[in-house]
Protein backbone atom coordinates (compact mmCIF):
# COMPACT_ATOMS: atom_id res chain seq x y z
CA UNK A 1 0.00 0.00 0.00
CA UNK A 2 1.39 3.40 -0.96
CA UNK A 3 0.75 5.95 1.74
CA UNK A 4 0.46 9.67 1.06
CA UNK A 5 0.61 12.48 3.55
CA UNK A 6 0.39 16.24 3.63
CA UNK A 7 1.55 18.72 6.19
CA UNK A 8 0.78 22.33 6.90
CA UNK A 9 3.73 23.59 8.90
CA UNK A 10 4.42 20.34 10.72
CA UNK A 11 0.91 19.19 11.55
CA UNK A 12 -0.09 15.90 9.90
CA UNK A 13 -3.66 15.75 8.63
CA UNK A 14 -5.33 12.36 9.14
CA UNK A 15 -8.89 11.15 8.43
CA UNK A 16 -11.05 10.21 11.42
CA UNK A 17 -11.96 6.63 12.30
CA UNK A 18 -14.56 5.22 9.94
CA UNK A 19 -18.03 4.08 10.80
CA UNK A 20 -20.41 2.10 8.61
CA UNK A 21 -23.90 0.64 8.49
CA UNK A 22 -23.85 -2.96 7.31
CA UNK A 23 -26.85 -4.82 5.88
CA UNK A 24 -27.28 -8.56 6.35
CA UNK A 25 -29.69 -10.53 4.14
CA UNK A 26 -30.28 -13.97 2.62
CA UNK A 27 -29.74 -14.35 -1.12
CA UNK A 28 -31.79 -16.53 -3.50
CA UNK A 29 -29.84 -19.59 -2.37
CA UNK A 30 -30.54 -18.95 1.29
CA UNK A 31 -26.98 -17.85 2.08
CA UNK A 32 -26.27 -14.86 4.31
CA UNK A 33 -24.70 -11.88 2.51
CA UNK A 34 -23.23 -8.67 3.94
CA UNK A 35 -23.10 -5.31 2.16
CA UNK A 36 -22.72 -1.61 2.90
CA UNK A 37 -25.43 -0.78 0.32
CA UNK A 38 -29.10 -1.38 1.16
CA UNK A 39 -30.12 -4.31 -1.09
CA UNK A 40 -33.13 -4.10 -3.37
CA UNK A 41 -35.85 -6.73 -3.23
CA UNK A 42 -34.81 -8.06 0.17
CA UNK A 43 -35.64 -7.40 3.79
CA UNK A 44 -32.20 -6.79 5.28
CA UNK A 45 -31.18 -6.84 8.90
CA UNK A 46 -29.13 -3.80 9.89
CA UNK A 47 -25.97 -4.77 11.70
CA UNK A 48 -24.91 -1.96 14.03
CA UNK A 49 -21.19 -1.50 13.54
CA UNK A 50 -18.61 1.11 14.37
CA UNK A 51 -15.14 0.32 13.13
CA UNK A 52 -12.55 -0.61 15.71
CA UNK A 53 -9.84 -0.65 13.08
CA UNK A 54 -6.55 1.03 13.84
CA UNK A 55 -5.14 3.24 11.12
CA UNK A 56 -1.90 1.77 9.82
CA UNK A 57 1.08 3.39 11.49
CA UNK A 58 3.38 5.46 9.32
CA UNK A 59 6.52 7.57 9.59
CA UNK A 60 6.42 10.56 11.91
CA UNK A 61 8.04 13.95 11.39
CA UNK A 62 9.27 16.67 13.70
CA UNK A 63 11.47 19.75 13.54
CA UNK A 64 14.63 19.94 15.59
CA UNK A 65 16.55 23.18 16.03
CA UNK A 66 20.33 23.02 16.38
CA UNK A 67 22.35 26.23 16.69
CA UNK A 68 19.66 28.31 15.03
CA UNK A 69 19.10 25.90 12.13
CA UNK A 70 15.83 23.97 11.70
CA UNK A 71 16.06 20.31 10.64
CA UNK A 72 13.13 18.22 9.45
CA UNK A 73 13.49 14.76 10.98
CA UNK A 74 11.71 11.58 9.80
CA UNK A 75 11.24 8.65 12.18
CA UNK A 76 10.61 5.12 10.85
CA UNK A 77 8.61 3.13 13.47
CA UNK A 78 8.68 -0.17 11.56
CA UNK A 79 10.92 -3.22 11.99
CA UNK A 80 11.74 -2.88 8.28
CA UNK A 81 13.21 -0.13 6.10
CA UNK A 82 10.90 2.28 4.29
CA UNK A 83 11.34 4.24 1.08
CA UNK A 84 10.33 7.88 1.60
CA UNK A 85 9.73 10.58 -1.01
CA UNK A 86 9.30 14.19 0.05
CA UNK A 87 8.01 17.02 -2.14
CA UNK A 88 8.84 20.53 -0.94
CA UNK A 89 10.06 23.81 -2.35
CA UNK A 90 12.85 23.58 0.23
CA UNK A 91 14.57 20.53 -1.30
CA UNK A 92 16.59 20.47 -4.57
CA UNK A 93 14.40 20.05 -7.68
CA UNK A 94 11.31 20.06 -5.47
CA UNK A 95 11.50 16.42 -4.37
CA UNK A 96 13.92 13.88 -2.96
CA UNK A 97 13.94 10.22 -1.87
CA UNK A 98 15.53 8.48 1.11
CA UNK A 99 15.77 4.92 2.38
CA UNK A 100 15.07 5.12 6.12
CA UNK A 101 16.46 2.13 8.08
CA UNK A 102 14.22 0.16 10.42
CA UNK A 103 13.35 2.03 13.63
CA UNK A 104 15.74 4.88 12.90
CA UNK A 105 15.51 8.64 12.38
CA UNK A 106 17.18 10.64 9.64
CA UNK A 107 17.55 14.35 8.86
CA UNK A 108 15.75 15.20 5.63
CA UNK A 109 16.72 18.83 5.07
CA UNK A 110 17.60 22.00 6.92
CA UNK A 111 16.51 25.62 6.80
CA UNK A 112 17.49 28.77 8.65
CA UNK A 113 13.87 29.84 8.32
CA UNK A 114 10.66 27.98 9.07
CA UNK A 115 10.03 24.50 7.69
CA UNK A 116 7.23 25.02 5.18
CA UNK A 117 4.44 22.65 4.15
CA UNK A 118 5.41 19.47 2.30
CA UNK A 119 3.89 16.37 0.73
CA UNK A 120 5.22 12.85 1.18
CA UNK A 121 4.64 9.23 0.27
CA UNK A 122 6.19 6.08 1.65
CA UNK A 123 6.35 2.35 1.06
CA UNK A 124 7.57 -0.47 3.29
CA UNK A 125 10.73 -2.18 2.02
CA UNK A 126 13.99 -1.53 0.18
CA UNK A 127 13.35 -1.21 -3.60
CA UNK A 128 16.97 -2.12 -4.42
CA UNK A 129 16.92 -5.71 -3.18
CA UNK A 130 17.52 -8.83 -5.28
CA UNK A 131 15.14 -11.58 -4.08
CA UNK A 132 16.77 -14.94 -3.37
CA UNK A 133 15.76 -18.05 -5.30
CA UNK A 134 13.84 -19.42 -2.35
CA UNK A 135 11.24 -22.18 -1.96
CA UNK A 136 8.66 -21.88 0.81
CA UNK A 137 7.25 -24.42 3.24
CA UNK A 138 3.50 -24.85 3.19
CA UNK A 139 1.96 -22.16 5.48
CA UNK A 140 -0.82 -24.37 6.86
CA UNK A 141 -0.70 -26.86 9.73
CA UNK A 142 -3.46 -29.38 9.26
CA UNK A 143 -4.19 -33.06 9.78
CA UNK A 144 -6.24 -33.01 6.58
CA UNK A 145 -5.46 -32.21 2.97
CA UNK A 146 -5.67 -28.56 1.96
CA UNK A 147 -6.15 -27.48 -1.62
CA UNK A 148 -5.18 -24.42 -3.63
CA UNK A 149 -8.41 -22.78 -4.76
CA UNK A 150 -6.76 -19.93 -6.69
CA UNK A 151 -3.17 -19.57 -7.84
CA UNK A 152 -1.01 -17.30 -10.01
CA UNK A 153 -2.98 -15.07 -12.41
CA UNK A 154 -6.27 -16.26 -10.90
CA UNK A 155 -9.28 -14.71 -12.61
CA UNK A 156 -11.25 -13.99 -9.43
CA UNK A 157 -8.82 -11.64 -7.67
CA UNK A 158 -5.20 -12.39 -8.66
CA UNK A 159 -4.95 -10.00 -11.59
CA UNK A 160 -3.06 -7.02 -10.17
CA UNK A 161 0.69 -6.57 -9.63
CA UNK A 162 0.36 -6.95 -5.86
CA UNK A 163 -1.60 -10.23 -6.11
CA UNK A 164 -0.70 -11.74 -9.49
CA UNK A 165 1.58 -14.34 -7.90
CA UNK A 166 -0.49 -15.07 -4.79
CA UNK A 167 -2.18 -18.34 -3.83
CA UNK A 168 -5.44 -18.96 -1.97
CA UNK A 169 -5.53 -22.08 0.19
CA UNK A 170 -9.01 -23.25 1.21
CA UNK A 171 -9.42 -24.72 4.69
CA UNK A 172 -11.70 -24.86 7.71
CA UNK A 173 -12.04 -21.84 9.99
CA UNK A 174 -9.52 -21.98 12.83
CA UNK A 175 -6.82 -23.98 11.04
CA UNK A 176 -3.35 -22.98 12.32
CA UNK A 177 -1.40 -20.72 9.94
CA UNK A 178 2.37 -21.15 10.19
CA UNK A 179 5.45 -19.29 8.96
CA UNK A 180 6.54 -20.49 5.53
CA UNK A 181 9.99 -18.95 5.99
CA UNK A 182 11.96 -17.52 8.90
CA UNK A 183 11.89 -13.77 9.38
CA UNK A 184 10.78 -10.79 11.46
CA UNK A 185 7.16 -9.83 11.98
CA UNK A 186 6.73 -6.27 10.70
CA UNK A 187 2.95 -5.91 10.58
CA UNK A 188 -0.12 -7.35 12.31
CA UNK A 189 -3.75 -6.37 11.64
CA UNK A 190 -6.16 -8.26 13.88
CA UNK A 191 -9.17 -5.99 14.34
CA UNK A 192 -11.91 -6.98 11.86
CA UNK A 193 -14.56 -9.68 12.16
CA UNK A 194 -16.50 -9.74 8.88
CA UNK A 195 -15.99 -10.74 5.25
CA UNK A 196 -17.72 -10.37 1.90
CA UNK A 197 -17.12 -10.00 -1.82
CA UNK A 198 -17.98 -6.37 -2.46
CA UNK A 199 -15.57 -3.45 -2.56
CA UNK A 200 -16.33 -2.34 1.00
CA UNK A 201 -14.23 -5.24 2.31
CA UNK A 202 -11.16 -4.72 0.07
CA UNK A 203 -9.01 -3.14 2.80
CA UNK A 204 -10.53 -4.95 5.79
CA UNK A 205 -8.66 -8.27 5.86
CA UNK A 206 -6.70 -9.15 8.98
CA UNK A 207 -3.12 -10.10 8.18
CA UNK A 208 0.41 -10.82 9.35
CA UNK A 209 3.41 -9.50 7.41
CA UNK A 210 6.89 -11.04 7.77
CA UNK A 211 10.19 -9.61 6.50
CA UNK A 212 12.79 -12.10 5.21
CA UNK A 213 16.57 -11.74 5.21
CA UNK A 214 16.66 -10.97 1.46
CA UNK A 215 14.31 -8.00 1.88
CA UNK A 216 11.16 -9.70 0.58
CA UNK A 217 7.94 -9.96 2.57
CA UNK A 218 5.38 -12.71 3.10
CA UNK A 219 1.75 -11.73 3.55
CA UNK A 220 -0.68 -14.02 5.38
CA UNK A 221 -4.21 -12.61 4.84
CA UNK A 222 -7.80 -13.20 6.07
CA UNK A 223 -6.79 -14.47 9.51
CA UNK A 224 -9.50 -15.02 12.11
CA UNK A 225 -10.14 -12.07 14.43
CA UNK A 226 -8.33 -12.34 17.76
CA UNK A 227 -6.05 -15.25 16.81
CA UNK A 228 -2.73 -13.53 16.01
CA UNK A 229 -0.09 -14.83 18.44
CA UNK A 230 2.81 -12.71 17.18
CA UNK A 231 3.53 -8.99 17.24
CA UNK A 232 5.79 -6.61 15.29
CA UNK A 233 9.44 -7.23 16.12
CA UNK A 234 9.01 -10.94 16.87
CA UNK A 235 11.43 -13.35 15.20
CA UNK A 236 9.65 -16.37 13.71
CA UNK A 237 10.97 -19.70 12.48
CA UNK A 238 9.66 -22.06 9.80
CA UNK A 239 6.52 -23.84 11.01
CA UNK A 240 5.87 -21.48 13.92
CA UNK A 241 2.17 -20.75 14.43
CA UNK A 242 1.23 -17.15 13.54
CA UNK A 243 -2.58 -17.16 13.73
CA UNK A 244 -5.63 -19.15 12.64
CA UNK A 245 -7.49 -19.13 9.35
CA UNK A 246 -10.60 -17.05 8.84
CA UNK A 247 -12.54 -15.12 6.22
CA UNK A 248 -11.99 -11.48 7.19
CA UNK A 249 -12.06 -8.80 4.51
CA UNK A 250 -12.63 -9.45 0.80
CA UNK A 251 -13.35 -13.17 0.98
CA UNK A 252 -16.02 -15.64 -0.10
CA UNK A 253 -15.11 -18.25 2.52
CA UNK A 254 -12.40 -19.37 4.95
CA UNK A 255 -8.98 -19.50 3.31
CA UNK A 256 -5.44 -18.17 3.50
CA UNK A 257 -4.27 -15.67 0.90
CA UNK A 258 -0.49 -16.14 0.80
CA UNK A 259 1.82 -13.90 -1.21
CA UNK A 260 5.53 -13.03 -1.46
CA UNK A 261 6.29 -9.49 -2.55
CA UNK A 262 8.84 -6.69 -2.65
CA UNK A 263 8.75 -2.90 -2.83
CA UNK A 264 9.33 -1.83 -6.42
CA UNK A 265 9.01 1.83 -7.22
CA UNK A 266 6.58 2.61 -4.37
CA UNK A 267 4.33 -0.34 -5.13
CA UNK A 268 3.98 -3.88 -3.84
CA UNK A 269 5.12 -6.28 -6.56
CA UNK A 270 4.24 -9.95 -6.03
CA UNK A 271 6.92 -12.53 -6.81
CA UNK A 272 6.52 -16.10 -8.18
CA UNK A 273 7.52 -18.84 -5.73
CA UNK A 274 7.40 -22.60 -5.18
CA UNK A 275 6.57 -24.78 -2.20
CA UNK A 276 8.96 -27.40 -0.82
CA UNK A 277 7.93 -30.53 1.08
CA UNK A 278 9.67 -32.08 4.08
CA UNK A 279 11.25 -34.53 1.61
CA UNK A 280 12.75 -31.56 -0.27
CA UNK A 281 10.42 -32.05 -3.21
CA UNK A 282 9.68 -28.76 -4.95
CA UNK A 283 6.10 -28.28 -6.16
CA UNK A 284 4.43 -25.58 -8.23
CA UNK A 285 1.40 -23.99 -6.52
CA UNK A 286 -1.13 -24.62 -9.27
CA UNK A 287 -4.88 -24.20 -8.87
CA UNK A 288 -6.63 -27.38 -7.75
CA UNK A 289 -3.50 -28.90 -6.23
CA UNK A 290 -4.22 -30.87 -3.06
CA UNK A 291 -1.40 -30.95 -0.51
CA UNK A 292 -1.58 -33.40 2.37
CA UNK A 293 -0.18 -33.24 5.88
CA UNK A 294 2.39 -35.99 5.49
CA UNK A 295 4.20 -33.96 2.83
CA UNK A 296 4.51 -30.82 4.89
CA UNK A 297 7.08 -30.16 7.64
CA UNK A 298 5.53 -29.26 10.99
CSV table of C-alpha atoms in Angstrom, one decimal:
chain,number,residue,atom,x,y,z
A,1,UNK,CA,0.0,0.0,0.0
A,2,UNK,CA,1.4,3.4,-1.0
A,3,UNK,CA,0.8,6.0,1.7
A,4,UNK,CA,0.5,9.7,1.1
A,5,UNK,CA,0.6,12.5,3.6
A,6,UNK,CA,0.4,16.2,3.6
A,7,UNK,CA,1.6,18.7,6.2
A,8,UNK,CA,0.8,22.3,6.9
A,9,UNK,CA,3.7,23.6,8.9
A,10,UNK,CA,4.4,20.3,10.7
A,11,UNK,CA,0.9,19.2,11.5
A,12,UNK,CA,-0.1,15.9,9.9
A,13,UNK,CA,-3.7,15.7,8.6
A,14,UNK,CA,-5.3,12.4,9.1
A,15,UNK,CA,-8.9,11.2,8.4
A,16,UNK,CA,-11.1,10.2,11.4
A,17,UNK,CA,-12.0,6.6,12.3
A,18,UNK,CA,-14.6,5.2,9.9
A,19,UNK,CA,-18.0,4.1,10.8
A,20,UNK,CA,-20.4,2.1,8.6
A,21,UNK,CA,-23.9,0.6,8.5
A,22,UNK,CA,-23.8,-3.0,7.3
A,23,UNK,CA,-26.9,-4.8,5.9
A,24,UNK,CA,-27.3,-8.6,6.4
A,25,UNK,CA,-29.7,-10.5,4.1
A,26,UNK,CA,-30.3,-14.0,2.6
A,27,UNK,CA,-29.7,-14.4,-1.1
A,28,UNK,CA,-31.8,-16.5,-3.5
A,29,UNK,CA,-29.8,-19.6,-2.4
A,30,UNK,CA,-30.5,-19.0,1.3
A,31,UNK,CA,-27.0,-17.8,2.1
A,32,UNK,CA,-26.3,-14.9,4.3
A,33,UNK,CA,-24.7,-11.9,2.5
A,34,UNK,CA,-23.2,-8.7,3.9
A,35,UNK,CA,-23.1,-5.3,2.2
A,36,UNK,CA,-22.7,-1.6,2.9
A,37,UNK,CA,-25.4,-0.8,0.3
A,38,UNK,CA,-29.1,-1.4,1.2
A,39,UNK,CA,-30.1,-4.3,-1.1
A,40,UNK,CA,-33.1,-4.1,-3.4
A,41,UNK,CA,-35.9,-6.7,-3.2
A,42,UNK,CA,-34.8,-8.1,0.2
A,43,UNK,CA,-35.6,-7.4,3.8
A,44,UNK,CA,-32.2,-6.8,5.3
A,45,UNK,CA,-31.2,-6.8,8.9
A,46,UNK,CA,-29.1,-3.8,9.9
A,47,UNK,CA,-26.0,-4.8,11.7
A,48,UNK,CA,-24.9,-2.0,14.0
A,49,UNK,CA,-21.2,-1.5,13.5
A,50,UNK,CA,-18.6,1.1,14.4
A,51,UNK,CA,-15.1,0.3,13.1
A,52,UNK,CA,-12.6,-0.6,15.7
A,53,UNK,CA,-9.8,-0.7,13.1
A,54,UNK,CA,-6.6,1.0,13.8
A,55,UNK,CA,-5.1,3.2,11.1
A,56,UNK,CA,-1.9,1.8,9.8
A,57,UNK,CA,1.1,3.4,11.5
A,58,UNK,CA,3.4,5.5,9.3
A,59,UNK,CA,6.5,7.6,9.6
A,60,UNK,CA,6.4,10.6,11.9
A,61,UNK,CA,8.0,14.0,11.4
A,62,UNK,CA,9.3,16.7,13.7
A,63,UNK,CA,11.5,19.8,13.5
A,64,UNK,CA,14.6,19.9,15.6
A,65,UNK,CA,16.6,23.2,16.0
A,66,UNK,CA,20.3,23.0,16.4
A,67,UNK,CA,22.4,26.2,16.7
A,68,UNK,CA,19.7,28.3,15.0
A,69,UNK,CA,19.1,25.9,12.1
A,70,UNK,CA,15.8,24.0,11.7
A,71,UNK,CA,16.1,20.3,10.6
A,72,UNK,CA,13.1,18.2,9.4
A,73,UNK,CA,13.5,14.8,11.0
A,74,UNK,CA,11.7,11.6,9.8
A,75,UNK,CA,11.2,8.7,12.2
A,76,UNK,CA,10.6,5.1,10.9
A,77,UNK,CA,8.6,3.1,13.5
A,78,UNK,CA,8.7,-0.2,11.6
A,79,UNK,CA,10.9,-3.2,12.0
A,80,UNK,CA,11.7,-2.9,8.3
A,81,UNK,CA,13.2,-0.1,6.1
A,82,UNK,CA,10.9,2.3,4.3
A,83,UNK,CA,11.3,4.2,1.1
A,84,UNK,CA,10.3,7.9,1.6
A,85,UNK,CA,9.7,10.6,-1.0
A,86,UNK,CA,9.3,14.2,0.0
A,87,UNK,CA,8.0,17.0,-2.1
A,88,UNK,CA,8.8,20.5,-0.9
A,89,UNK,CA,10.1,23.8,-2.3
A,90,UNK,CA,12.8,23.6,0.2
A,91,UNK,CA,14.6,20.5,-1.3
A,92,UNK,CA,16.6,20.5,-4.6
A,93,UNK,CA,14.4,20.1,-7.7
A,94,UNK,CA,11.3,20.1,-5.5
A,95,UNK,CA,11.5,16.4,-4.4
A,96,UNK,CA,13.9,13.9,-3.0
A,97,UNK,CA,13.9,10.2,-1.9
A,98,UNK,CA,15.5,8.5,1.1
A,99,UNK,CA,15.8,4.9,2.4
A,100,UNK,CA,15.1,5.1,6.1
A,101,UNK,CA,16.5,2.1,8.1
A,102,UNK,CA,14.2,0.2,10.4
A,103,UNK,CA,13.3,2.0,13.6
A,104,UNK,CA,15.7,4.9,12.9
A,105,UNK,CA,15.5,8.6,12.4
A,106,UNK,CA,17.2,10.6,9.6
A,107,UNK,CA,17.5,14.4,8.9
A,108,UNK,CA,15.8,15.2,5.6
A,109,UNK,CA,16.7,18.8,5.1
A,110,UNK,CA,17.6,22.0,6.9
A,111,UNK,CA,16.5,25.6,6.8
A,112,UNK,CA,17.5,28.8,8.6
A,113,UNK,CA,13.9,29.8,8.3
A,114,UNK,CA,10.7,28.0,9.1
A,115,UNK,CA,10.0,24.5,7.7
A,116,UNK,CA,7.2,25.0,5.2
A,117,UNK,CA,4.4,22.7,4.1
A,118,UNK,CA,5.4,19.5,2.3
A,119,UNK,CA,3.9,16.4,0.7
A,120,UNK,CA,5.2,12.9,1.2
A,121,UNK,CA,4.6,9.2,0.3
A,122,UNK,CA,6.2,6.1,1.6
A,123,UNK,CA,6.3,2.4,1.1
A,124,UNK,CA,7.6,-0.5,3.3
A,125,UNK,CA,10.7,-2.2,2.0
A,126,UNK,CA,14.0,-1.5,0.2
A,127,UNK,CA,13.4,-1.2,-3.6
A,128,UNK,CA,17.0,-2.1,-4.4
A,129,UNK,CA,16.9,-5.7,-3.2
A,130,UNK,CA,17.5,-8.8,-5.3
A,131,UNK,CA,15.1,-11.6,-4.1
A,132,UNK,CA,16.8,-14.9,-3.4
A,133,UNK,CA,15.8,-18.1,-5.3
A,134,UNK,CA,13.8,-19.4,-2.3
A,135,UNK,CA,11.2,-22.2,-2.0
A,136,UNK,CA,8.7,-21.9,0.8
A,137,UNK,CA,7.3,-24.4,3.2
A,138,UNK,CA,3.5,-24.8,3.2
A,139,UNK,CA,2.0,-22.2,5.5
A,140,UNK,CA,-0.8,-24.4,6.9
A,141,UNK,CA,-0.7,-26.9,9.7
A,142,UNK,CA,-3.5,-29.4,9.3
A,143,UNK,CA,-4.2,-33.1,9.8
A,144,UNK,CA,-6.2,-33.0,6.6
A,145,UNK,CA,-5.5,-32.2,3.0
A,146,UNK,CA,-5.7,-28.6,2.0
A,147,UNK,CA,-6.2,-27.5,-1.6
A,148,UNK,CA,-5.2,-24.4,-3.6
A,149,UNK,CA,-8.4,-22.8,-4.8
A,150,UNK,CA,-6.8,-19.9,-6.7
A,151,UNK,CA,-3.2,-19.6,-7.8
A,152,UNK,CA,-1.0,-17.3,-10.0
A,153,UNK,CA,-3.0,-15.1,-12.4
A,154,UNK,CA,-6.3,-16.3,-10.9
A,155,UNK,CA,-9.3,-14.7,-12.6
A,156,UNK,CA,-11.2,-14.0,-9.4
A,157,UNK,CA,-8.8,-11.6,-7.7
A,158,UNK,CA,-5.2,-12.4,-8.7
A,159,UNK,CA,-5.0,-10.0,-11.6
A,160,UNK,CA,-3.1,-7.0,-10.2
A,161,UNK,CA,0.7,-6.6,-9.6
A,162,UNK,CA,0.4,-6.9,-5.9
A,163,UNK,CA,-1.6,-10.2,-6.1
A,164,UNK,CA,-0.7,-11.7,-9.5
A,165,UNK,CA,1.6,-14.3,-7.9
A,166,UNK,CA,-0.5,-15.1,-4.8
A,167,UNK,CA,-2.2,-18.3,-3.8
A,168,UNK,CA,-5.4,-19.0,-2.0
A,169,UNK,CA,-5.5,-22.1,0.2
A,170,UNK,CA,-9.0,-23.2,1.2
A,171,UNK,CA,-9.4,-24.7,4.7
A,172,UNK,CA,-11.7,-24.9,7.7
A,173,UNK,CA,-12.0,-21.8,10.0
A,174,UNK,CA,-9.5,-22.0,12.8
A,175,UNK,CA,-6.8,-24.0,11.0
A,176,UNK,CA,-3.3,-23.0,12.3
A,177,UNK,CA,-1.4,-20.7,9.9
A,178,UNK,CA,2.4,-21.2,10.2
A,179,UNK,CA,5.4,-19.3,9.0
A,180,UNK,CA,6.5,-20.5,5.5
A,181,UNK,CA,10.0,-18.9,6.0
A,182,UNK,CA,12.0,-17.5,8.9
A,183,UNK,CA,11.9,-13.8,9.4
A,184,UNK,CA,10.8,-10.8,11.5
A,185,UNK,CA,7.2,-9.8,12.0
A,186,UNK,CA,6.7,-6.3,10.7
A,187,UNK,CA,3.0,-5.9,10.6
A,188,UNK,CA,-0.1,-7.3,12.3
A,189,UNK,CA,-3.7,-6.4,11.6
A,190,UNK,CA,-6.2,-8.3,13.9
A,191,UNK,CA,-9.2,-6.0,14.3
A,192,UNK,CA,-11.9,-7.0,11.9
A,193,UNK,CA,-14.6,-9.7,12.2
A,194,UNK,CA,-16.5,-9.7,8.9
A,195,UNK,CA,-16.0,-10.7,5.3
A,196,UNK,CA,-17.7,-10.4,1.9
A,197,UNK,CA,-17.1,-10.0,-1.8
A,198,UNK,CA,-18.0,-6.4,-2.5
A,199,UNK,CA,-15.6,-3.4,-2.6
A,200,UNK,CA,-16.3,-2.3,1.0
A,201,UNK,CA,-14.2,-5.2,2.3
A,202,UNK,CA,-11.2,-4.7,0.1
A,203,UNK,CA,-9.0,-3.1,2.8
A,204,UNK,CA,-10.5,-4.9,5.8
A,205,UNK,CA,-8.7,-8.3,5.9
A,206,UNK,CA,-6.7,-9.2,9.0
A,207,UNK,CA,-3.1,-10.1,8.2
A,208,UNK,CA,0.4,-10.8,9.3
A,209,UNK,CA,3.4,-9.5,7.4
A,210,UNK,CA,6.9,-11.0,7.8
A,211,UNK,CA,10.2,-9.6,6.5
A,212,UNK,CA,12.8,-12.1,5.2
A,213,UNK,CA,16.6,-11.7,5.2
A,214,UNK,CA,16.7,-11.0,1.5
A,215,UNK,CA,14.3,-8.0,1.9
A,216,UNK,CA,11.2,-9.7,0.6
A,217,UNK,CA,7.9,-10.0,2.6
A,218,UNK,CA,5.4,-12.7,3.1
A,219,UNK,CA,1.8,-11.7,3.6
A,220,UNK,CA,-0.7,-14.0,5.4
A,221,UNK,CA,-4.2,-12.6,4.8
A,222,UNK,CA,-7.8,-13.2,6.1
A,223,UNK,CA,-6.8,-14.5,9.5
A,224,UNK,CA,-9.5,-15.0,12.1
A,225,UNK,CA,-10.1,-12.1,14.4
A,226,UNK,CA,-8.3,-12.3,17.8
A,227,UNK,CA,-6.0,-15.2,16.8
A,228,UNK,CA,-2.7,-13.5,16.0
A,229,UNK,CA,-0.1,-14.8,18.4
A,230,UNK,CA,2.8,-12.7,17.2
A,231,UNK,CA,3.5,-9.0,17.2
A,232,UNK,CA,5.8,-6.6,15.3
A,233,UNK,CA,9.4,-7.2,16.1
A,234,UNK,CA,9.0,-10.9,16.9
A,235,UNK,CA,11.4,-13.3,15.2
A,236,UNK,CA,9.6,-16.4,13.7
A,237,UNK,CA,11.0,-19.7,12.5
A,238,UNK,CA,9.7,-22.1,9.8
A,239,UNK,CA,6.5,-23.8,11.0
A,240,UNK,CA,5.9,-21.5,13.9
A,241,UNK,CA,2.2,-20.7,14.4
A,242,UNK,CA,1.2,-17.2,13.5
A,243,UNK,CA,-2.6,-17.2,13.7
A,244,UNK,CA,-5.6,-19.2,12.6
A,245,UNK,CA,-7.5,-19.1,9.3
A,246,UNK,CA,-10.6,-17.1,8.8
A,247,UNK,CA,-12.5,-15.1,6.2
A,248,UNK,CA,-12.0,-11.5,7.2
A,249,UNK,CA,-12.1,-8.8,4.5
A,250,UNK,CA,-12.6,-9.5,0.8
A,251,UNK,CA,-13.4,-13.2,1.0
A,252,UNK,CA,-16.0,-15.6,-0.1
A,253,UNK,CA,-15.1,-18.3,2.5
A,254,UNK,CA,-12.4,-19.4,4.9
A,255,UNK,CA,-9.0,-19.5,3.3
A,256,UNK,CA,-5.4,-18.2,3.5
A,257,UNK,CA,-4.3,-15.7,0.9
A,258,UNK,CA,-0.5,-16.1,0.8
A,259,UNK,CA,1.8,-13.9,-1.2
A,260,UNK,CA,5.5,-13.0,-1.5
A,261,UNK,CA,6.3,-9.5,-2.6
A,262,UNK,CA,8.8,-6.7,-2.7
A,263,UNK,CA,8.8,-2.9,-2.8
A,264,UNK,CA,9.3,-1.8,-6.4
A,265,UNK,CA,9.0,1.8,-7.2
A,266,UNK,CA,6.6,2.6,-4.4
A,267,UNK,CA,4.3,-0.3,-5.1
A,268,UNK,CA,4.0,-3.9,-3.8
A,269,UNK,CA,5.1,-6.3,-6.6
A,270,UNK,CA,4.2,-9.9,-6.0
A,271,UNK,CA,6.9,-12.5,-6.8
A,272,UNK,CA,6.5,-16.1,-8.2
A,273,UNK,CA,7.5,-18.8,-5.7
A,274,UNK,CA,7.4,-22.6,-5.2
A,275,UNK,CA,6.6,-24.8,-2.2
A,276,UNK,CA,9.0,-27.4,-0.8
A,277,UNK,CA,7.9,-30.5,1.1
A,278,UNK,CA,9.7,-32.1,4.1
A,279,UNK,CA,11.2,-34.5,1.6
A,280,UNK,CA,12.7,-31.6,-0.3
A,281,UNK,CA,10.4,-32.1,-3.2
A,282,UNK,CA,9.7,-28.8,-5.0
A,283,UNK,CA,6.1,-28.3,-6.2
A,284,UNK,CA,4.4,-25.6,-8.2
A,285,UNK,CA,1.4,-24.0,-6.5
A,286,UNK,CA,-1.1,-24.6,-9.3
A,287,UNK,CA,-4.9,-24.2,-8.9
A,288,UNK,CA,-6.6,-27.4,-7.8
A,289,UNK,CA,-3.5,-28.9,-6.2
A,290,UNK,CA,-4.2,-30.9,-3.1
A,291,UNK,CA,-1.4,-30.9,-0.5
A,292,UNK,CA,-1.6,-33.4,2.4
A,293,UNK,CA,-0.2,-33.2,5.9
A,294,UNK,CA,2.4,-36.0,5.5
A,295,UNK,CA,4.2,-34.0,2.8
A,296,UNK,CA,4.5,-30.8,4.9
A,297,UNK,CA,7.1,-30.2,7.6
A,298,UNK,CA,5.5,-29.3,11.0
